[in-house]
Each structure stands twice: as structure tokens, then as C-alpha cells.
Amino acid sequence: MDPTDMPSIDPDFLCHRLSISLGARPVSQKKRRLGEEKKRAIRAEMAKLLQARFIQEVKYPSWLSNVVMVKKSSGKWRMCTDYTDLACPKDLYLLPNIDALVDGASSCRLLNFMDTYSGYNQIRMHPSDESKTAFITNEGNFCYRVMPFGLKNARATYQRLMDQILKDHVRNQLEVYVEDTMVKSKMEIGHDENLASIFKVLRKYQLRLNPEKCSFGVKAEKFFGFMLTRRGIEANPEKCNTIIDMRSPKSVKEVHQLTERVIALARFLSQSTEKSTPIFQRLRKIECFRWTNECEAAFQELKMMLSSPLILTWSILVTSVIIQKEEDGSSNKKGNGVRIILEGPSGVLIEQSLCFGFRASNNQAEYEASLVRVRLAKELGAKRLTIKTNSQLITGQVNGEYQAKDLQLTRYLGMVKAQTETFEGFTLLHVPQEQNERADLLVKLASTQKGGLHRTIIQKALGRPTIEGTGVLCTEWRLS
């Protein structure tokens, strides 16, 4: 597509603004050296941007940044700008949970994958902020008239746009994560009408798609590193082969690489946390690294598991009749939250992190975690439920051994009893913290994961206490 043929979103509807912190001093970066290949790519991209009137020359800019060239998987170059010195506070607009998107699209008969053409550039910059996007090149200084790649809050702005214009379709007929959009259908009947209605919305707001990155009516496609098919969510064969072809780690750094790859596939591996324990324990031995026979045996077992097709389907969970859960609760100055492990008799694991948007006592956090686990067990179709907690007080109150005198805890106790009455069997067990090794291991496993990767622990946020009404910010639980 020719950029000159691409209109932009109506600025009166939405445009990107830079909320520069008050009192921030402008920064003019020193020009960096670039190789000849990157220089040619910059000149070619500059010609396109100038022709499309996406950029314009600027004189005497107060802010000035360097161009950063990023190579795409296709081998082409993407021109970004280093705006790290722009003193903009982070836009806290909530991005969708990637695992929620993947699971929401599993087992659909028809999938359509769409990608907007230079989506960021279809949103205009606010006129007062254009000069602040100035960047330096050999041909002079230029600034963007449209939202460029590299801005701190560009993803949040684009997600906000998609959520606004597609609000009537999100979750029901499509999933959207920034520039990636997927139209889904459980049945072929009505799929064309759904697709047509979404095209109508995109046409109304003048959003253009990239034909090279769109595929329609497919029954299997890679989406955020997972393979989506009618059968369910399949492990990406490329990721499996990466681990299968790995040699045995010879350093802590190589163990980190292995654990990151295992975490990305953990949802497909039964009891992955338990079986990988010897490997994760090597992360503690930084000064004196030693790859033991136990580690090698666990490594080879992982390879054997990955050598067979890995498919995650809902039927595995629905047939589970007992779900055991362990959790590690915490409350500190940085925030409140709990981590939960759910395990069925077949070894199916769901690992979830629940974050509170309010100050919660340890007892309140324990009750909130219990309520989340009960609701999750019901959604999985569990008939009998066993919860393990390290809170002796909560265990005693629920089992009738202790009396709840605090008004807040009394309300929590009533909610737990009301929601557990429908189970054929419900047991709440007290497990001392020192015996709760699996929860401790989950925390260590999460700490080994770097930013930007798919998280094994699914995050969920509560805006306010459950006893005050629905306070869930991320309402969908997902497998990990």
C-alpha cells in the first residue's frame, strides 16, 4: 500500500498527546553513528514519510532524538526513534492479557487475522506536540505529524483507539491487542456477517489493513507464539524444537535461557513446575555452577514430552473433579497480592497472580484468594474442592473452629460459605508456610522471567474488595 493513499484517524476523535512533566528540561541527543546499510534504509523510509506528509522539517527544535533502526523478521527495516529522554509519565491504560486473548480464540472453527498498515502512523500527533518528536538525520532535523514508533505511550493510545471503535465486537466476535486483530467464530453460520460488520467499523474510522499480514478463513494460525486450531491451543513447534535441539546447560546464563523457554510452554506440560525443580534450583548456584545427573534427567524428560504433539483443550479441565490449590499471600509497601496454584488429579496446572488495587490485610488477602479459587473451580466444572492455605485463622473460621468477630471478615466468611455450598465436597486445609514449598517455587519461577515474554503466571487485578461489589479489572482467568 502506498502511504499517500492512507488517511488518518479524525484528530477530533483521537490524537496522541505528550504529557511532558512540568519543569522537565528539553534534551538534545548527540548524533550517533550508523552503518551504511542503516543509512540507506533511513533515506528510503524518509522519502516515503515525506511523500505521505507524515513528517516535516523542523528548525531550532528544543527536543532532539536519534533514529533507531530495528530489523523485522521479514528482513526489512523499521525506523524508530529513541524517545527515552522525553519526560512523559506512563499511560496506565490497561492492555489486554495475552493469555486471555489466546484462550478466548481457541477451539474456534474459523479465524481471521488482520494487521493494520503502519497502524501507529494512522493516528495524528497533537499539533502542540509535533516539534517534541524531532529527530536528527544526515539530511536535517524532522518531526512527526503522526504518532511514531518508539513513543512511550504509543501502544496505550492505539489500544484505546481499538477498544473505543470496536467496543461492540471485542470478546464476542474478535480479540484485539494493539495492532493485532483476530475475528473468530465458533460456527461458520454468521461468520461473514460478523466480518462485514467489523470491516464497516474500520472503514468508518478510515483504518487501513496490511494485505500482506492478513489471512482469512484459516483453521490454524500462529497467534502471539501459540498455534490456534479447532482442536484447541497447540504448542508452537518452533519453540518445542528450540528446546529439543538445545545442549545441556553449562552455565547459569544457559539455564536462564532454558527456563525462559520452558516457561513459555509450561501450559502444555503436565506438572512442569514439579518436573523442572532440579533445573530451577541451579539458578541459586551462581558462584559454583554444577549440572547434576538429576538436572540432566529432568532436561531429557522435558525433551521427551516436547517431542510429542502438545495440545491444550478444555476437556482436560472439565473432567477434573478435585482441584488442589496452594497460595502464597503477601502485603507490603509496594503493593498487595497473592499467587495461586491450581492442580487437578491429572496434573493439569493453572498458576495465577492476583493483584489488589487497594490496601489489604493478610487475612483479607487470604479470603480474596479463596473466593477467586472457588469461582475458578466452578468454571472448571469441579465437583469436589480442596483448598490449602497457610492461614490458620481463615481455616478455623471457615471450618467453624474460630468465630469471626471482625465485621469485614464476617462478610467474607459468609461469601465463602455461600459459594462453596454447591460443591459435593469442600475441604479447607491448613498448611504451614514452611511446608508450602510449591508456592515458594512458583514465586522463584516467576522471578526468572524477563519482561516482554509470555508470562506463565496469569495476572488478574481487583480494583476494590469483593465484598463491596465486583472490583475485577481483568475479569477473565486463563491457563498458564
Short mmCIF file of C-alpha atoms in Angstrom, two decimals:
data_model
loop_
_atom_site.label_atom_id
_atom_site.label_comp_id
_atom_site.label_asym_id
_atom_site.label_seq_id
_atom_site.Cartn_x
_atom_site.Cartn_y
_atom_site.Cartn_z
CA MET A 1 0.00 0.00 0.00
CA ASP A 2 1.19 3.49 -0.87
CA PRO A 3 1.35 5.62 2.32
CA THR A 4 -0.04 8.55 0.33
CA ASP A 5 -3.29 6.58 -0.07
CA MET A 6 -3.65 6.09 3.67
CA PRO A 7 -5.87 8.58 5.52
CA SER A 8 -5.66 9.08 9.26
CA ILE A 9 -7.99 8.88 12.22
CA ASP A 10 -10.01 12.06 12.66
CA PRO A 11 -7.93 14.18 15.11
CA ASP A 12 -11.14 15.42 16.71
CA PHE A 13 -11.93 11.80 17.62
CA LEU A 14 -8.46 10.85 18.88
CA CYS A 15 -4.91 12.15 18.61
CA HIS A 16 -1.76 11.43 20.59
CA ARG A 17 -0.58 13.92 23.17
CA LEU A 18 2.73 14.06 25.03
CA SER A 19 2.17 14.79 28.70
CA ILE A 20 5.62 16.20 29.33
CA SER A 21 6.25 16.52 33.04
CA LEU A 22 6.11 20.07 34.32
CA GLY A 23 9.55 21.55 34.78
CA ALA A 24 11.23 18.97 32.52
CA ARG A 25 14.28 20.37 30.74
CA PRO A 26 14.46 19.66 26.97
CA VAL A 27 17.14 17.18 25.91
CA SER A 28 19.01 17.31 22.62
CA GLN A 29 20.75 13.99 21.98
CA LYS A 30 24.14 13.84 20.33
CA LYS A 31 24.00 12.30 16.86
CA ARG A 32 25.02 8.64 16.76
CA ARG A 33 26.95 6.91 14.02
CA LEU A 34 25.12 4.45 11.78
CA GLY A 35 26.31 1.88 9.25
CA GLU A 36 25.81 2.34 5.53
CA GLU A 37 23.03 -0.24 5.35
CA LYS A 38 21.05 1.59 8.01
CA LYS A 39 21.70 4.95 6.35
CA ARG A 40 20.26 3.67 3.07
CA ALA A 41 17.24 2.29 4.88
CA ILE A 42 16.71 5.64 6.62
CA ARG A 43 16.89 7.58 3.34
CA ALA A 44 14.38 5.22 1.72
CA GLU A 45 12.00 5.45 4.68
CA MET A 46 12.38 9.23 4.88
CA ALA A 47 11.37 9.56 1.23
CA LYS A 48 8.16 7.60 1.92
CA LEU A 49 7.35 9.57 5.07
CA LEU A 50 7.90 12.90 3.35
CA GLN A 51 5.77 11.88 0.39
CA ALA A 52 2.97 10.79 2.71
CA ARG A 53 3.39 14.03 4.71
CA PHE A 54 3.89 12.02 7.90
CA ILE A 55 6.95 14.11 8.78
CA GLN A 56 8.05 17.66 8.16
CA GLU A 57 11.30 19.58 8.54
CA VAL A 58 11.70 21.45 11.79
CA LYS A 59 14.13 24.22 12.72
CA TYR A 60 15.51 25.09 16.15
CA PRO A 61 13.88 22.16 18.00
CA SER A 62 14.15 22.10 21.79
CA TRP A 63 13.89 18.30 21.93
CA LEU A 64 16.00 16.23 19.54
CA SER A 65 16.31 12.43 19.40
CA ASN A 66 18.23 9.83 17.41
CA VAL A 67 16.86 7.43 14.84
CA VAL A 68 16.97 3.73 15.79
CA MET A 69 16.71 1.10 13.06
CA VAL A 70 15.13 -2.25 14.03
CA LYS A 71 15.27 -5.23 11.70
CA LYS A 72 11.98 -7.09 11.27
CA SER A 73 11.66 -10.86 10.95
CA SER A 74 10.97 -10.30 7.25
CA GLY A 75 14.43 -8.77 6.84
CA LYS A 76 13.07 -5.26 6.28
CA TRP A 77 14.00 -2.30 8.47
CA ARG A 78 11.64 -0.41 10.76
CA MET A 79 12.60 3.16 11.55
CA CYS A 80 12.04 4.06 15.19
CA THR A 81 13.20 6.97 17.31
CA ASP A 82 14.90 6.98 20.72
CA TYR A 83 12.46 8.99 22.80
CA THR A 84 13.76 7.74 26.15
CA ASP A 85 14.66 11.29 27.19
CA LEU A 86 11.10 12.56 26.76
CA ALA A 87 9.90 13.04 30.33
CA CYS A 88 6.40 11.58 29.88
CA PRO A 89 4.59 9.79 32.72
CA LYS A 90 3.43 6.29 31.84
CA ASP A 91 -0.11 5.93 30.47
CA LEU A 92 -1.71 3.33 32.77
CA TYR A 93 -4.35 2.30 30.24
CA LEU A 94 -4.75 -1.46 30.68
CA LEU A 95 -3.57 -3.63 27.80
CA PRO A 96 -5.35 -6.97 27.28
CA ASN A 97 -3.93 -10.11 28.83
CA ILE A 98 -2.22 -12.05 26.03
CA ASP A 99 -3.14 -15.43 27.51
CA ALA A 100 -6.76 -14.29 27.74
CA LEU A 101 -6.73 -13.43 24.03
CA VAL A 102 -5.19 -16.76 23.07
CA ASP A 103 -7.58 -18.83 25.17
CA GLY A 104 -10.55 -16.78 24.01
CA ALA A 105 -9.80 -17.76 20.42
CA SER A 106 -9.14 -21.45 20.98
CA SER A 107 -11.46 -24.12 19.53
CA CYS A 108 -12.99 -21.68 17.02
CA ARG A 109 -13.98 -23.06 13.61
CA LEU A 110 -12.89 -20.01 11.63
CA LEU A 111 -10.20 -17.46 12.38
CA ASN A 112 -9.31 -14.26 10.54
CA PHE A 113 -6.06 -12.48 11.36
CA MET A 114 -5.74 -8.81 10.48
CA ASP A 115 -2.94 -6.32 10.93
CA THR A 116 -3.26 -2.59 10.30
CA TYR A 117 -0.88 -0.94 7.86
CA SER A 118 1.58 1.20 9.88
CA GLY A 119 -1.12 1.46 12.49
CA TYR A 120 0.67 3.97 14.69
CA ASN A 121 1.06 6.33 11.73
CA GLN A 122 -2.71 6.39 11.24
CA ILE A 123 -3.06 8.44 14.44
CA ARG A 124 -2.18 12.14 14.30
CA MET A 125 0.06 13.88 16.82
CA HIS A 126 -1.43 16.85 18.61
CA PRO A 127 -0.14 19.99 16.84
CA SER A 128 1.39 21.39 20.04
CA ASP A 129 3.48 18.22 20.49
CA GLU A 130 4.74 17.69 16.95
CA SER A 131 8.02 19.58 17.46
CA LYS A 132 8.82 17.47 20.52
CA THR A 133 9.12 14.38 18.30
CA ALA A 134 12.02 15.95 16.37
CA PHE A 135 14.78 13.55 15.26
CA ILE A 136 18.17 14.07 13.67
CA THR A 137 19.35 12.67 10.31
CA ASN A 138 22.10 13.43 7.80
CA GLU A 139 19.50 15.28 5.71
CA GLY A 140 18.41 17.56 8.58
CA ASN A 141 16.04 17.65 11.52
CA PHE A 142 12.46 16.48 11.12
CA CYS A 143 9.45 15.93 13.34
CA TYR A 144 6.40 13.69 13.07
CA ARG A 145 2.91 14.86 12.22
CA VAL A 146 1.64 11.34 13.06
CA MET A 147 2.29 9.08 16.03
CA PRO A 148 5.69 7.39 15.50
CA PHE A 149 7.10 4.10 16.72
CA GLY A 150 9.17 4.44 19.89
CA LEU A 151 6.96 6.77 21.92
CA LYS A 152 6.46 5.55 25.47
CA ASN A 153 2.65 5.57 25.44
CA ALA A 154 2.00 4.83 21.76
CA ARG A 155 0.78 1.28 22.45
CA ALA A 156 -1.69 2.51 25.08
CA THR A 157 -3.04 5.17 22.71
CA TYR A 158 -3.53 2.64 19.92
CA GLN A 159 -5.18 0.11 22.25
CA ARG A 160 -7.51 2.84 23.50
CA LEU A 161 -8.47 3.61 19.90
CA MET A 162 -9.23 -0.04 19.07
CA ASP A 163 -11.20 -0.55 22.27
CA GLN A 164 -13.33 2.51 21.53
CA ILE A 165 -14.17 1.80 17.91
CA LEU A 166 -14.62 -1.98 18.34
CA LYS A 167 -16.25 -1.99 21.78
CA ASP A 168 -19.37 -3.74 20.45
CA HIS A 169 -17.34 -6.61 18.99
CA VAL A 170 -14.45 -7.22 21.43
CA ARG A 171 -14.62 -10.58 23.26
CA ASN A 172 -17.71 -11.71 21.32
CA GLN A 173 -16.53 -11.70 17.72
CA LEU A 174 -12.92 -10.62 17.89
CA GLU A 175 -9.83 -10.25 20.03
CA VAL A 176 -7.56 -7.23 19.64
CA TYR A 177 -4.12 -6.48 21.04
CA VAL A 178 -2.77 -3.11 19.83
CA GLU A 179 -2.23 -3.65 16.07
CA ASP A 180 -3.13 -7.36 16.01
CA THR A 181 -6.80 -8.12 15.42
CA MET A 182 -8.43 -11.54 15.15
CA VAL A 183 -12.04 -12.18 14.14
CA LYS A 184 -13.28 -15.52 15.47
CA SER A 185 -16.34 -17.71 15.04
CA LYS A 186 -17.41 -20.88 16.84
CA MET A 187 -19.72 -21.63 13.92
CA GLU A 188 -19.46 -20.91 10.21
CA ILE A 189 -23.02 -19.58 10.14
CA GLY A 190 -22.99 -15.82 10.58
CA HIS A 191 -19.22 -15.50 10.27
CA ASP A 192 -19.40 -13.48 7.05
CA GLU A 193 -21.85 -11.06 8.64
CA ASN A 194 -19.55 -10.57 11.65
CA LEU A 195 -16.60 -9.92 9.39
CA ALA A 196 -18.59 -7.45 7.30
CA SER A 197 -19.70 -5.51 10.38
CA ILE A 198 -16.10 -5.18 11.56
CA PHE A 199 -14.96 -4.02 8.12
CA LYS A 200 -17.71 -1.43 8.25
CA VAL A 201 -16.30 -0.05 11.52
CA LEU A 202 -12.74 0.05 10.15
CA ARG A 203 -13.96 1.82 7.03
CA LYS A 204 -15.94 4.34 9.09
CA TYR A 205 -12.84 5.38 11.04
CA GLN A 206 -10.58 5.15 7.95
CA LEU A 207 -8.28 2.44 9.33
CA ARG A 208 -6.35 0.59 6.63
CA LEU A 209 -5.21 -3.05 6.81
CA ASN A 210 -1.98 -4.53 5.53
CA PRO A 211 -2.93 -7.24 2.97
CA GLU A 212 0.45 -8.95 3.36
CA LYS A 213 -0.23 -9.63 7.03
CA CYS A 214 -3.91 -10.56 6.80
CA SER A 215 -5.28 -14.09 6.44
CA PHE A 216 -8.96 -15.04 6.28
CA GLY A 217 -10.93 -18.22 6.89
CA VAL A 218 -7.97 -20.15 8.33
CA LYS A 219 -8.28 -23.12 10.66
CA ALA A 220 -4.80 -22.89 12.19
CA GLU A 221 -2.60 -19.86 12.66
CA LYS A 222 0.20 -18.60 14.88
CA PHE A 223 -1.06 -16.00 17.35
CA PHE A 224 1.33 -14.49 19.93
CA GLY A 225 3.58 -17.53 19.69
CA PHE A 226 0.79 -20.13 20.00
CA MET A 227 -0.87 -22.22 17.30
CA LEU A 228 -4.66 -21.83 17.34
CA THR A 229 -6.71 -24.65 15.81
CA ARG A 230 -10.19 -26.13 16.11
CA ARG A 231 -8.79 -28.73 18.47
CA GLY A 232 -7.56 -26.09 20.89
CA ILE A 233 -4.29 -24.32 21.59
CA GLU A 234 -1.24 -26.14 20.26
CA ALA A 235 2.35 -25.58 21.23
CA ASN A 236 4.39 -23.78 18.62
CA PRO A 237 6.60 -26.49 17.01
CA GLU A 238 9.42 -23.96 16.58
CA LYS A 239 9.53 -23.31 20.32
CA CYS A 240 9.46 -27.05 21.06
CA ASN A 241 12.30 -27.76 18.64
CA THR A 242 14.36 -24.97 20.17
CA ILE A 243 14.40 -26.83 23.50
CA ILE A 244 14.78 -30.26 21.88
CA ASP A 245 17.86 -29.08 19.97
CA MET A 246 19.46 -27.41 23.00
CA ARG A 247 22.57 -28.85 24.51
CA SER A 248 22.80 -29.40 28.26
CA PRO A 249 23.41 -26.03 30.00
CA LYS A 250 26.99 -25.31 31.02
CA SER A 251 26.37 -22.03 32.89
CA VAL A 252 23.73 -20.16 34.87
CA LYS A 253 23.13 -17.97 31.81
CA GLU A 254 22.24 -21.03 29.71
CA VAL A 255 19.94 -22.26 32.50
CA HIS A 256 18.16 -18.91 32.36
CA GLN A 257 17.69 -19.36 28.62
CA LEU A 258 16.28 -22.86 29.16
CA THR A 259 13.89 -21.81 31.94
CA GLU A 260 12.53 -18.92 29.85
CA ARG A 261 11.76 -21.34 27.01
CA VAL A 262 10.17 -23.87 29.36
CA ILE A 263 8.02 -21.14 30.93
CA ALA A 264 6.69 -20.16 27.50
CA LEU A 265 5.46 -23.76 27.02
CA ALA A 266 4.54 -24.54 30.63
CA ARG A 267 0.80 -24.59 29.97
CA PHE A 268 1.32 -27.61 27.68
CA LEU A 269 3.49 -29.58 30.10
CA SER A 270 1.82 -31.56 32.85
CA GLN A 271 3.36 -30.78 36.27
CA SER A 272 6.04 -28.66 34.60
CA THR A 273 6.90 -26.84 37.83
CA GLU A 274 7.49 -30.05 39.76
CA LYS A 275 9.44 -31.79 37.00
CA SER A 276 11.64 -28.75 36.38
CA THR A 277 12.50 -28.23 40.05
CA PRO A 278 16.09 -29.59 39.74
CA ILE A 279 16.71 -27.20 36.83
CA PHE A 280 15.27 -24.14 38.58
CA GLN A 281 17.37 -24.91 41.66
CA ARG A 282 20.50 -24.39 39.55
CA LEU A 283 19.62 -20.68 39.41
CA ARG A 284 20.57 -20.43 43.07
CA LYS A 285 24.06 -21.82 42.49
CA ILE A 286 25.52 -18.74 40.85
CA GLU A 287 29.02 -18.92 42.36
CA CYS A 288 29.55 -22.65 41.89
CA PHE A 289 27.53 -23.93 38.96
CA ARG A 290 27.17 -27.70 38.54
CA TRP A 291 24.82 -29.53 36.15
CA THR A 292 23.90 -32.69 38.08
CA ASN A 293 22.59 -36.04 36.86
CA GLU A 294 19.22 -35.11 38.34
CA CYS A 295 19.17 -31.94 36.23
CA GLU A 296 20.08 -33.89 33.10
CA ALA A 297 17.33 -36.44 33.77
CA ALA A 298 14.75 -33.65 34.16
CA PHE A 299 16.07 -31.98 31.00
CA GLN A 300 15.78 -35.17 28.95
CA GLU A 301 12.26 -35.81 30.31
CA LEU A 302 11.23 -32.33 29.12
CA LYS A 303 12.61 -33.13 25.67
CA MET A 304 10.64 -36.37 25.56
CA MET A 305 7.44 -34.55 26.47
CA LEU A 306 8.06 -31.89 23.83
CA SER A 307 8.75 -34.45 21.11
CA SER A 308 5.05 -35.46 21.02
CA PRO A 309 2.21 -33.15 19.88
CA LEU A 310 1.13 -30.81 22.66
CA ILE A 311 -2.47 -29.65 22.54
CA LEU A 312 -4.32 -27.85 25.28
CA THR A 313 -8.09 -28.42 25.24
CA TRP A 314 -10.88 -27.55 27.62
CA SER A 315 -11.98 -31.17 28.05
CA ILE A 316 -8.93 -31.88 30.20
CA LEU A 317 -10.07 -29.39 32.81
CA VAL A 318 -13.78 -30.12 32.67
CA THR A 319 -13.21 -33.74 33.64
CA SER A 320 -11.23 -32.74 36.73
CA VAL A 321 -13.24 -33.48 39.85
CA ILE A 322 -10.76 -32.41 42.50
CA ILE A 323 -8.64 -29.31 42.34
CA GLN A 324 -6.00 -28.68 44.94
CA LYS A 325 -4.70 -25.18 45.45
CA GLU A 326 -1.79 -23.66 47.28
CA GLU A 327 -1.06 -19.97 47.57
CA ASP A 328 1.46 -17.52 48.84
CA GLY A 329 -0.06 -14.28 50.14
CA SER A 330 1.75 -11.03 50.79
CA SER A 331 1.17 -7.43 51.78
CA ASN A 332 3.95 -4.87 51.65
CA LYS A 333 4.70 -1.25 50.86
CA LYS A 334 4.96 -1.89 47.14
CA GLY A 335 1.52 -3.47 46.83
CA ASN A 336 -0.72 -6.36 47.74
CA GLY A 337 -1.32 -9.63 46.03
CA VAL A 338 -1.43 -13.40 46.16
CA ARG A 339 -0.14 -16.16 43.92
CA ILE A 340 -2.30 -19.23 43.41
CA ILE A 341 -1.60 -22.75 42.11
CA LEU A 342 -4.49 -24.95 40.99
CA GLU A 343 -3.86 -28.62 40.32
CA GLY A 344 -6.21 -31.38 39.19
CA PRO A 345 -5.74 -35.14 39.62
CA SER A 346 -4.43 -35.45 36.06
CA GLY A 347 -1.67 -32.98 36.82
CA VAL A 348 -3.20 -30.00 34.99
CA LEU A 349 -1.82 -26.77 36.41
CA ILE A 350 -3.10 -23.21 36.40
CA GLU A 351 -0.85 -20.64 38.00
CA GLN A 352 -2.37 -17.24 38.70
CA SER A 353 -1.22 -13.98 40.25
CA LEU A 354 -3.91 -11.79 41.84
CA CYS A 355 -3.00 -8.13 42.40
CA PHE A 356 -5.02 -5.82 44.63
CA GLY A 357 -5.66 -2.19 43.75
CA PHE A 358 -6.35 -1.48 47.42
CA ARG A 359 -4.59 -1.98 50.74
CA ALA A 360 -5.43 -5.43 52.06
CA SER A 361 -4.56 -7.12 55.34
CA ASN A 362 -3.15 -10.64 55.24
CA ASN A 363 -6.49 -12.08 56.38
CA GLN A 364 -8.38 -10.09 53.74
CA ALA A 365 -5.94 -11.25 51.07
CA GLU A 366 -6.46 -14.88 52.14
CA TYR A 367 -10.24 -14.54 51.81
CA GLU A 368 -9.97 -12.81 48.43
CA ALA A 369 -7.71 -15.62 47.18
CA SER A 370 -10.17 -18.23 48.44
CA LEU A 371 -13.08 -16.58 46.63
CA VAL A 372 -11.13 -16.44 43.38
CA ARG A 373 -10.22 -20.12 43.70
CA VAL A 374 -13.81 -21.13 44.41
CA ARG A 375 -15.13 -19.24 41.38
CA LEU A 376 -12.40 -20.68 39.19
CA ALA A 377 -13.14 -24.23 40.36
CA LYS A 378 -16.81 -23.76 39.45
CA GLU A 379 -15.92 -22.53 35.97
CA LEU A 380 -13.77 -25.64 35.50
CA GLY A 381 -16.69 -27.87 36.46
CA ALA A 382 -15.08 -29.24 39.62
CA LYS A 383 -17.41 -31.27 41.88
CA ARG A 384 -15.10 -31.51 44.87
CA LEU A 385 -12.68 -28.86 46.01
CA THR A 386 -9.71 -28.87 48.37
CA ILE A 387 -8.00 -25.59 49.29
CA LYS A 388 -4.67 -25.43 51.08
CA THR A 389 -3.79 -22.20 52.86
CA ASN A 390 -1.15 -21.11 55.36
CA SER A 391 -3.66 -19.04 57.35
CA GLN A 392 -4.71 -20.88 60.48
CA LEU A 393 -7.24 -18.14 61.32
CA ILE A 394 -9.10 -18.38 57.99
CA THR A 395 -9.05 -22.18 58.14
CA GLY A 396 -10.52 -22.12 61.64
CA GLN A 397 -13.24 -19.61 60.73
CA VAL A 398 -14.39 -21.44 57.61
CA ASN A 399 -14.35 -24.83 59.40
CA GLY A 400 -16.33 -23.39 62.35
CA GLU A 401 -13.49 -23.74 64.86
CA TYR A 402 -12.98 -19.98 65.30
CA GLN A 403 -15.53 -17.18 65.50
CA ALA A 404 -15.26 -14.25 63.08
CA LYS A 405 -15.66 -11.12 65.20
CA ASP A 406 -14.40 -8.56 62.69
CA LEU A 407 -17.28 -7.22 60.57
CA GLN A 408 -15.26 -7.29 57.35
CA LEU A 409 -14.08 -10.89 57.89
CA THR A 410 -17.63 -11.91 58.81
CA ARG A 411 -18.85 -10.70 55.40
CA TYR A 412 -16.01 -12.58 53.66
CA LEU A 413 -16.82 -15.74 55.63
CA GLY A 414 -20.46 -15.54 54.56
CA MET A 415 -19.48 -15.22 50.89
CA VAL A 416 -17.11 -18.21 51.07
CA LYS A 417 -19.73 -20.45 52.74
CA ALA A 418 -22.43 -19.40 50.27
CA GLN A 419 -20.24 -20.12 47.25
CA THR A 420 -18.95 -23.49 48.48
CA GLU A 421 -22.39 -24.96 49.24
CA THR A 422 -22.82 -26.16 45.65
CA PHE A 423 -19.78 -28.49 45.77
CA GLU A 424 -20.30 -32.18 46.51
CA GLY A 425 -17.29 -31.97 48.78
CA PHE A 426 -15.33 -28.97 50.09
CA THR A 427 -12.26 -29.06 52.34
CA LEU A 428 -10.09 -26.23 53.62
CA LEU A 429 -6.73 -27.41 54.96
CA HIS A 430 -4.12 -25.50 56.92
CA VAL A 431 -0.58 -25.91 55.56
CA PRO A 432 2.19 -24.11 57.48
CA GLN A 433 4.28 -21.68 55.41
CA GLU A 434 7.48 -23.71 55.88
CA GLN A 435 5.76 -26.71 54.26
CA ASN A 436 4.41 -24.71 51.34
CA GLU A 437 7.41 -25.31 49.07
CA ARG A 438 5.42 -25.40 45.82
CA ALA A 439 4.14 -21.84 46.34
CA ASP A 440 7.69 -20.68 47.08
CA LEU A 441 8.90 -22.36 43.90
CA LEU A 442 6.20 -20.57 41.90
CA VAL A 443 7.48 -17.21 43.15
CA LYS A 444 11.05 -18.14 42.16
CA LEU A 445 9.87 -19.37 38.76
CA ALA A 446 8.13 -16.07 38.10
CA SER A 447 11.24 -14.11 39.07
CA THR A 448 13.31 -15.86 36.39
CA GLN A 449 11.16 -14.49 33.57
CA LYS A 450 12.28 -11.40 31.71
CA GLY A 451 9.96 -8.66 30.50
CA GLY A 452 8.41 -8.99 27.05
CA LEU A 453 7.90 -12.76 27.26
CA HIS A 454 4.61 -14.53 27.72
CA ARG A 455 4.10 -14.88 31.46
CA THR A 456 3.32 -18.28 32.90
CA ILE A 457 1.64 -16.71 35.92
CA ILE A 458 -1.57 -15.10 34.69
CA GLN A 459 -2.16 -11.72 36.27
CA LYS A 460 -5.52 -10.56 37.50
CA ALA A 461 -6.36 -7.28 39.23
CA LEU A 462 -9.02 -6.41 41.81
CA GLY A 463 -9.92 -2.74 41.94
CA ARG A 464 -11.80 -2.97 45.27
CA PRO A 465 -12.72 -5.64 47.83
CA THR A 466 -15.12 -8.32 46.58
CA ILE A 467 -17.49 -7.70 49.49
CA GLU A 468 -18.04 -4.16 48.17
CA GLY A 469 -19.15 -5.40 44.75
CA THR A 470 -17.42 -6.51 41.58
CA GLY A 471 -13.95 -4.99 41.60
CA VAL A 472 -12.26 -7.12 38.97
CA LEU A 473 -10.25 -5.13 36.44
CA CYS A 474 -9.20 -8.18 34.40
CA THR A 475 -12.26 -10.35 34.56
CA GLU A 476 -11.01 -13.44 32.71
CA TRP A 477 -8.86 -16.16 34.22
CA ARG A 478 -6.59 -18.04 31.84
CA LEU A 479 -4.49 -21.17 31.79
CA SER A 480 -0.76 -20.89 32.18
#
